[in-house]
Short mmCIF file of C-alpha atoms in Angstrom, two decimals:
data_model
loop_
_atom_site.label_atom_id
_atom_site.label_comp_id
_atom_site.label_asym_id
_atom_site.label_seq_id
_atom_site.Cartn_x
_atom_site.Cartn_y
_atom_site.Cartn_z
CA MET A 1 73.11 118.22 63.38
CA ILE A 2 75.85 120.53 64.51
CA SER A 3 77.80 117.69 66.05
CA LYS A 4 77.09 115.58 63.01
CA THR A 5 78.91 117.93 60.72
CA LYS A 6 81.48 119.23 63.16
CA LEU A 7 84.80 119.66 61.54
CA LEU A 8 87.77 117.85 62.92
CA ALA A 9 90.36 120.45 62.19
CA SER A 10 93.18 118.11 62.95
CA ALA A 11 92.12 115.88 60.11
CA LEU A 12 92.55 118.48 57.41
CA ILE A 13 94.62 117.09 54.60
CA LEU A 14 95.90 119.05 51.69
CA ALA A 15 96.46 116.91 48.65
CA LEU A 16 98.18 118.11 45.53
CA THR A 17 97.35 116.35 42.35
CA THR A 18 98.48 116.92 38.82
CA ALA A 19 95.79 117.78 36.35
CA GLY A 20 95.38 115.65 33.29
CA VAL A 21 96.65 116.81 29.98
CA GLY A 22 94.67 119.64 28.55
CA CYS A 23 94.82 122.61 26.31
CA SER A 24 94.53 124.88 29.29
CA ASN A 25 97.67 126.58 30.54
CA GLU A 26 96.31 127.11 34.01
CA PRO A 27 98.02 125.89 37.16
CA ASP A 28 97.71 122.31 38.23
CA ARG A 29 94.68 121.30 40.15
CA VAL A 30 94.82 121.43 43.90
CA GLU A 31 92.40 119.36 45.86
CA ARG A 32 91.59 119.96 49.48
CA TRP A 33 89.99 117.27 51.52
CA ALA A 34 88.74 117.37 55.04
CA THR A 35 87.25 114.77 57.31
CA THR A 36 84.22 115.30 59.47
CA GLU A 37 83.23 113.55 62.63
CA ASN A 38 80.40 111.53 61.17
CA THR A 39 78.97 112.17 57.74
CA ASN A 40 81.70 112.98 55.27
CA VAL A 41 79.67 114.03 52.30
CA LYS A 42 81.32 115.09 49.14
CA ILE A 43 80.11 118.06 47.12
CA ASP A 44 81.11 118.35 43.50
CA TRP A 45 81.79 122.06 43.38
CA ASN A 46 82.19 122.06 39.61
CA LYS A 47 78.60 120.89 39.34
CA VAL A 48 77.42 123.44 41.88
CA ASN A 49 79.02 126.19 39.82
CA GLN A 50 77.53 124.74 36.66
CA ALA A 51 74.12 124.58 38.32
CA TYR A 52 74.30 128.29 39.08
CA ARG A 53 75.37 128.98 35.51
CA ASP A 54 72.40 127.03 34.10
CA ALA A 55 69.63 127.75 36.61
CA SER A 56 66.51 129.46 35.38
CA GLY A 57 65.77 130.80 38.84
CA PRO A 58 66.17 130.15 42.58
CA GLN A 59 63.82 127.18 42.69
CA ASP A 60 65.56 125.57 39.75
CA LEU A 61 68.91 126.19 41.44
CA GLU A 62 67.90 124.60 44.74
CA LYS A 63 66.56 121.59 42.85
CA ARG A 64 69.81 121.18 40.94
CA ILE A 65 71.94 121.60 44.06
CA ASN A 66 69.98 118.99 45.98
CA GLU A 67 70.43 116.59 43.09
CA ILE A 68 74.18 117.17 43.28
CA TYR A 69 74.47 116.84 47.07
CA GLU A 70 74.81 113.21 48.13
CA GLY A 71 74.11 113.53 51.85
CA ASP A 72 70.90 113.12 53.80
CA GLU A 73 70.29 116.76 54.55
CA LEU A 74 68.39 119.06 52.23
CA ILE A 75 70.14 122.22 51.18
CA SER A 76 68.17 125.44 51.36
CA ILE A 77 69.22 128.56 49.53
CA ALA A 78 68.84 132.23 50.26
CA VAL A 79 69.26 134.74 47.43
CA ALA A 80 69.95 138.39 48.14
CA ASP A 81 70.54 140.97 45.42
CA GLN A 82 72.02 144.39 45.87
CA ASP A 83 71.35 147.50 43.85
CA ASP A 84 74.48 147.16 41.75
CA LYS A 85 73.35 143.67 40.63
CA THR A 86 75.71 141.94 43.01
CA GLN A 87 74.02 138.70 44.00
CA VAL A 88 74.82 136.44 46.92
CA VAL A 89 73.38 132.93 47.01
CA THR A 90 73.82 131.24 50.37
CA GLY A 91 73.44 127.49 50.68
CA PHE A 92 72.58 126.26 54.15
CA PHE A 93 71.23 123.38 56.18
CA ASP A 94 68.06 124.87 57.64
CA LYS A 95 68.26 122.75 60.75
CA ASN A 96 65.56 124.59 62.68
CA LYS A 97 63.44 125.04 59.55
CA ASN A 98 62.85 128.72 60.20
CA GLY A 99 63.77 129.84 56.69
CA SER A 100 66.77 131.92 57.66
CA VAL A 101 70.51 131.38 57.70
CA ASP A 102 71.39 130.92 61.37
CA GLU A 103 74.69 130.37 63.11
CA GLY A 104 76.38 127.20 61.95
CA GLU A 105 73.96 126.52 59.10
CA LYS A 106 75.82 128.14 56.21
CA ILE A 107 77.74 125.75 53.94
CA PHE A 108 78.55 127.89 50.89
CA THR A 109 78.04 131.20 49.18
CA ILE A 110 78.03 131.99 45.47
CA LYS A 111 78.77 135.64 44.88
CA ARG A 112 78.21 137.34 41.55
CA GLU A 113 79.69 140.81 41.15
CA PRO A 114 79.54 143.13 38.14
CA THR A 115 83.00 143.95 36.83
CA GLY A 116 82.08 146.23 33.95
CA SER A 117 79.45 146.83 31.33
CA GLY A 118 77.98 143.47 30.38
CA GLU A 119 80.49 141.60 32.51
CA ALA A 120 80.64 140.01 35.94
CA HIS A 121 82.55 137.40 37.83
CA VAL A 122 81.44 134.68 40.19
CA GLN A 123 83.11 132.90 43.07
CA THR A 124 81.93 130.06 45.29
CA VAL A 125 83.25 129.78 48.85
CA GLY A 126 82.66 126.96 51.35
CA TYR A 127 81.76 127.41 55.02
CA GLY A 128 81.33 125.22 58.08
CA PRO A 129 82.20 121.66 57.13
CA TYR A 130 83.26 122.91 53.71
CA ALA A 131 85.46 125.74 54.94
CA GLY A 132 88.65 125.96 52.93
CA TYR A 133 87.05 125.66 49.52
CA ALA A 134 87.18 128.72 47.30
CA SER A 135 86.62 128.47 43.58
CA PRO A 136 88.57 130.58 41.14
CA PHE A 137 86.68 133.62 39.91
CA TRP A 138 84.94 132.70 36.70
CA SER A 139 83.84 135.36 34.27
CA ILE A 140 80.49 135.84 32.62
CA THR A 141 79.61 138.18 29.79
CA SER A 142 76.33 139.19 28.27
CA GLY A 143 76.83 136.96 25.22
CA MET A 144 77.28 133.72 27.12
CA LEU A 145 74.76 130.91 27.14
CA MET A 146 73.47 130.97 30.70
CA GLY A 147 70.31 130.37 32.62
CA ALA A 148 67.98 133.23 33.34
CA MET A 149 69.11 133.51 36.96
CA ILE A 150 72.40 134.97 35.79
CA SER A 151 71.61 136.33 32.37
CA ASN A 152 68.74 138.48 33.66
CA MET A 153 71.30 140.74 35.28
CA PHE A 154 72.17 142.02 31.82
CA MET A 155 68.58 142.98 31.07
CA PRO A 156 67.91 146.72 31.25
CA ARG A 157 64.89 146.26 33.51
CA TYR A 158 66.49 143.88 35.94
CA VAL A 159 64.58 143.60 39.19
CA PRO A 160 66.65 142.70 42.29
CA MET A 161 65.77 139.30 43.67
CA THR A 162 65.15 138.09 47.19
CA TYR A 163 64.40 134.45 47.89
CA VAL A 164 64.74 131.85 50.59
CA THR A 165 63.69 128.20 50.58
CA SER A 166 60.50 127.87 52.57
CA ASN A 167 59.57 125.03 54.87
CA ALA A 168 56.89 123.90 52.44
CA ARG A 169 59.35 123.99 49.60
CA LEU A 170 61.72 121.75 51.55
CA SER A 171 59.07 119.06 51.54
CA ASP A 172 58.74 119.33 47.75
CA LEU A 173 62.51 119.22 47.36
CA GLY A 174 62.71 116.09 49.50
CA SER A 175 60.13 114.33 47.34
CA HIS A 176 61.82 115.39 44.16
CA ARG A 177 65.23 114.27 45.37
CA SER A 178 63.93 110.88 46.45
CA SER A 179 62.57 110.32 42.96
CA TYR A 180 65.78 111.58 41.41
CA ARG A 181 67.91 109.24 43.50
CA ALA A 182 65.63 106.31 42.77
CA SER A 183 66.09 106.92 39.06
CA ASN A 184 69.89 107.05 39.41
CA PRO A 185 70.71 103.81 41.23
CA ALA A 186 74.29 103.71 39.96
CA ARG A 187 75.07 106.88 41.82
CA PHE A 188 72.79 106.52 44.82
CA GLY A 189 72.94 102.78 45.37
CA LYS A 190 73.78 100.88 48.49
CA ALA A 191 77.16 102.42 49.09
CA SER A 192 77.81 103.28 52.69
CA LYS A 193 77.92 106.94 53.51
CA SER A 194 80.60 106.47 56.13
CA GLY A 195 84.13 107.35 55.24
CA ARG A 196 83.31 109.56 52.33
CA SER A 197 85.11 112.79 51.98
CA TYR A 198 84.26 116.22 50.80
CA GLY A 199 86.29 118.94 49.29
CA GLY A 200 86.83 120.76 46.10
CA HIS A 201 89.27 122.07 43.58
CA VAL A 202 90.85 125.20 44.89
CA THR A 203 92.54 126.62 41.86
CA LYS A 204 91.15 124.90 38.81
CA PRO A 205 87.57 123.91 38.10
CA SER A 206 88.43 121.58 35.29
CA LYS A 207 89.30 117.94 35.49
CA PRO A 208 88.97 115.11 33.03
CA GLY A 209 85.29 114.57 32.50
CA PHE A 210 84.22 117.98 33.81
CA GLY A 211 81.39 117.88 31.33
CA ARG A 212 79.63 114.82 32.67
CA SER A 213 75.89 115.43 32.84
CA SER A 214 74.30 115.40 36.26
CA GLY A 215 70.75 115.24 35.05
CA PHE A 216 70.86 112.50 32.44
CA GLY A 217 70.90 108.81 33.12
CA ARG A 218 74.17 107.78 31.57
CA SER A 219 76.93 109.57 29.71
CA SER A 220 79.70 108.31 27.45
CA GLY A 221 82.73 110.44 26.76
CA GLY A 222 83.74 111.31 23.21
CA GLY A 223 86.76 113.46 22.58
CA ARG A 224 88.42 116.64 23.70
CA PHE A 225 89.07 119.35 21.13
CA GLY A 226 92.56 120.26 22.13
CA LEU A 227 95.91 118.64 21.48
CA ALA A 228 98.55 117.89 24.11
CA ARG A 229 101.69 119.44 22.69
CA ARG A 230 103.39 121.02 25.68
CA GLY A 231 107.16 120.67 25.64
CA ARG A 232 107.71 120.27 21.92
CA THR A 233 110.56 122.20 20.37
CA VAL A 234 109.35 122.51 16.80
CA ARG A 235 106.26 124.53 16.00
CA PRO A 236 104.00 123.41 13.17
CA GLU A 237 104.12 125.21 9.88
CA ARG A 238 101.44 127.91 9.76
CA LEU A 239 99.32 128.11 6.63
CA THR A 240 98.22 131.58 5.66
CA ALA A 241 96.67 131.13 2.25
CA MET B 1 99.64 123.09 0.92
CA THR B 2 96.90 125.71 1.14
CA ILE B 3 94.15 126.06 3.71
CA ARG B 4 91.53 124.91 1.25
CA GLU B 5 93.56 121.78 0.54
CA LEU B 6 93.28 120.60 4.13
CA PRO B 7 91.29 117.33 4.34
CA PHE B 8 88.47 119.02 6.22
CA ARG B 9 85.60 116.75 5.24
CA GLU B 10 82.05 115.93 6.16
CA ARG B 11 81.84 113.09 8.65
CA PRO B 12 78.98 111.41 10.52
CA VAL B 13 78.52 113.47 13.65
CA ARG B 14 79.22 110.60 16.02
CA GLU B 15 82.44 109.83 14.24
CA LEU B 16 83.38 113.50 14.14
CA LEU B 17 82.82 113.89 17.87
CA ASN B 18 84.40 110.51 18.68
CA LEU B 19 81.16 109.13 20.10
CA ASP B 20 81.19 105.78 18.33
CA GLY B 21 82.69 103.89 21.23
CA ARG B 22 81.76 103.76 24.88
CA ARG B 23 84.11 105.61 27.20
CA ALA B 24 83.85 106.64 30.80
CA GLU B 25 85.73 109.84 29.96
CA PRO B 26 86.48 111.71 26.75
CA ASP B 27 89.56 110.63 24.83
CA HIS B 28 92.23 113.29 25.28
CA ALA B 29 94.30 111.89 22.42
CA TYR B 30 91.51 112.39 19.90
CA ALA B 31 92.72 114.56 17.00
CA GLY B 32 89.98 114.08 14.41
CA TYR B 33 88.44 117.04 12.62
CA GLY B 34 85.83 117.81 10.00
CA TRP B 35 82.24 118.99 9.87
CA ALA B 36 78.72 117.63 10.21
CA ARG B 37 75.15 118.88 9.92
CA VAL B 38 72.92 118.03 12.87
CA ASP B 39 69.27 118.56 13.67
CA GLU B 40 70.13 119.22 17.28
CA ILE B 41 73.15 119.50 19.51
CA TRP B 42 73.33 120.47 23.15
CA LEU B 43 75.79 123.06 24.36
CA GLY B 44 75.72 122.37 28.06
CA GLU B 45 72.04 122.59 28.93
CA HIS B 46 71.09 124.61 25.84
CA ALA B 47 69.85 122.96 22.68
CA VAL B 48 70.86 124.37 19.31
CA ARG B 49 68.82 123.23 16.32
CA ASP B 50 69.86 122.82 12.70
CA ALA B 51 73.54 123.38 13.30
CA LEU B 52 76.69 123.05 11.28
CA VAL B 53 79.22 121.56 13.71
CA LEU B 54 82.91 122.09 13.04
CA GLY B 55 85.24 119.77 14.92
CA LEU B 56 88.60 121.52 15.33
CA HIS B 57 91.60 121.46 17.64
CA THR B 58 94.02 123.88 19.18
CA ALA B 59 97.25 122.82 20.86
CA ASP B 60 97.92 123.34 24.54
CA ASP B 61 101.08 125.27 23.65
CA ALA B 62 99.30 127.59 21.24
CA GLU B 63 100.23 131.18 21.90
CA PRO B 64 97.64 133.67 23.15
CA LEU B 65 96.52 135.69 20.15
CA GLY B 66 94.06 138.18 21.57
CA ASN B 67 91.10 137.82 19.24
CA ASP B 68 91.98 134.57 17.53
CA VAL B 69 92.78 130.90 18.11
CA GLU B 70 95.56 128.94 16.46
CA LEU B 71 94.11 125.74 15.01
CA GLU B 72 96.25 122.67 14.49
CA PHE B 73 95.68 119.84 12.04
CA GLU B 74 97.38 116.47 12.06
CA LEU B 75 98.01 115.28 8.52
CA PRO B 76 98.89 111.92 7.01
CA ASN B 77 102.46 111.54 5.76
CA ARG B 78 103.65 114.91 6.98
CA GLY B 79 103.93 117.03 10.12
CA PRO B 80 101.05 119.02 11.56
CA VAL B 81 100.13 122.47 10.29
CA SER B 82 98.48 125.40 12.01
CA VAL B 83 96.02 128.00 10.78
CA LEU B 84 94.43 130.95 12.54
CA ALA B 85 90.77 130.27 13.19
CA SER B 86 89.68 133.54 11.58
CA THR B 87 91.56 132.70 8.39
CA PHE B 88 90.36 129.12 8.35
CA LEU B 89 86.71 130.10 8.79
CA ALA B 90 86.95 132.81 6.14
CA LYS B 91 88.25 130.23 3.67
CA TRP B 92 86.03 127.31 4.57
CA LEU B 93 82.64 128.61 5.71
CA PRO B 94 81.60 129.78 2.24
CA GLU B 95 82.22 126.24 0.99
CA LEU B 96 80.13 124.49 3.64
CA PRO B 97 76.36 123.87 3.73
CA LYS B 98 74.17 126.54 5.22
CA ALA B 99 72.52 125.94 8.57
CA SER B 100 70.71 127.99 11.20
CA ALA B 101 73.74 128.07 13.46
CA ILE B 102 77.44 127.30 13.44
CA VAL B 103 78.96 125.48 16.41
CA LEU B 104 82.69 125.25 16.94
CA ALA B 105 83.79 122.15 18.85
CA LEU B 106 87.11 123.70 19.75
CA CYS B 107 89.11 124.31 22.92
CA ASN B 108 89.72 127.97 23.58
CA PRO B 109 92.20 127.95 26.47
CA HIS B 110 92.91 131.66 26.36
CA ARG B 111 89.20 132.50 26.11
CA ALA B 112 89.79 134.53 22.98
CA PRO B 113 86.81 136.44 21.61
CA LEU B 114 86.31 135.33 18.01
CA HIS B 115 85.36 138.25 15.81
CA VAL B 116 84.29 136.23 12.82
CA VAL B 117 81.53 137.46 10.53
CA THR B 118 79.06 134.67 9.90
CA PRO B 119 75.61 134.74 8.29
CA VAL B 120 74.08 132.87 11.23
CA PRO B 121 74.78 132.78 14.97
CA LEU B 122 78.19 131.38 15.86
CA TYR B 123 78.69 129.42 19.06
CA TYR B 124 82.14 128.94 20.55
CA ALA B 125 83.49 128.03 23.94
CA HIS B 126 85.73 129.37 26.65
CA GLY B 127 88.20 126.81 27.98
CA ASP B 128 88.27 123.10 27.23
CA VAL B 129 85.57 121.45 25.15
CA GLU B 130 84.53 117.83 25.41
CA SER B 131 81.93 115.81 23.53
CA TRP B 132 79.50 113.54 25.36
CA LEU B 133 76.67 111.20 24.47
CA ASP B 134 73.94 111.28 27.11
CA GLU B 135 71.42 108.47 27.33
CA GLY B 136 68.24 108.75 29.36
CA ASP B 137 64.62 107.73 29.36
CA GLY B 138 63.91 110.27 26.67
CA GLY B 139 66.54 108.91 24.31
CA GLU B 140 70.00 110.12 23.44
CA ARG B 141 71.47 113.54 23.04
CA ILE B 142 74.82 114.70 21.74
CA ARG B 143 76.33 117.32 24.00
CA LEU B 144 79.37 119.53 23.95
CA ALA B 145 80.57 120.62 27.37
CA ALA B 146 82.64 123.76 27.79
CA GLN B 147 84.85 124.35 30.78
CA TYR B 148 83.92 128.01 31.16
CA GLY B 149 80.73 128.25 29.14
CA TRP B 150 79.53 128.99 25.65
CA ILE B 151 79.46 132.26 23.77
CA ARG B 152 76.84 133.06 21.15
CA ARG B 153 77.95 135.61 18.61
CA ASP B 154 75.00 136.81 16.56
CA ALA B 155 75.22 137.33 12.84
#
């Protein structure tokens, strides 16, 4: 497996792309792509971050992440909380199936750190074949709509969490993912896995269609509730009464 | 023109959220606005029942205002106008039907906290907001996706 996912450092390509029009004033999107020796499996980091935001708990999170991942391997997760409610979720390929994160198995971490009363920020960082990806810090506050895995940190009786995907759980995840892929033929059809790439947005998590559902069969886009006005010289009249 | 004279009207929810057609991605040129009552709407993976949905827009060159958002309205036969969200909601919410929740379909690029007093929970977003129609084995659902998540402000 190690050779399968070995990174060819010489094939690292940095691609700069311009983000689509939006009401955000953030910097343009930067995409980083890398090529591996054999399987070049893409991870949609926006969806990984969203999965963490929505997950009800570790088992829900690992299910969501394995639905997102398009490669053959199953992704295990290890969750470790610290006393100050800092939480580190490690995603890894448990190649030797011993339920621990060993050398060369780690592929990402999601770190949640408190930043104040009722506030925290989160960052996702890639490792191994996904080294080079680092999400922007995204903020969470106690009023946000989030899954219990995050929102529980704001509860007064929060109990620190420790979790790792067990060998038995991997079998369940494999069965679930097979069913999920079978029910999403458009995404998991007959396309060859060779030549795919992986990477992520380094500075901006948004892109057109960031809200596409990963768990529903088919999604049609509607509208965006912002107006592209950048560069105009005349401001609109403001009504006050 | 006054704020109450804006053509902010009830519209079928699919029309309001531009979900009548089939698109691979949301239409970034969509500028429609208005309101609709819905039995259910999804904010990301969270369902909100019996909601009054307000479709509104802010411009990408709107200035950061701290605790407010500058709304912009395109109007027929004249140039666009802007209104602060707090002022707009204070004028319009008393005129709209009551529901168990109020949902703002509105980009909030500066992630401004909206300190608006409402009689029911108010939901608003951080970052871009897009509307989507999801279709699965269990039927359809109308969903609003927020770039940086949804905020619930209790009454």
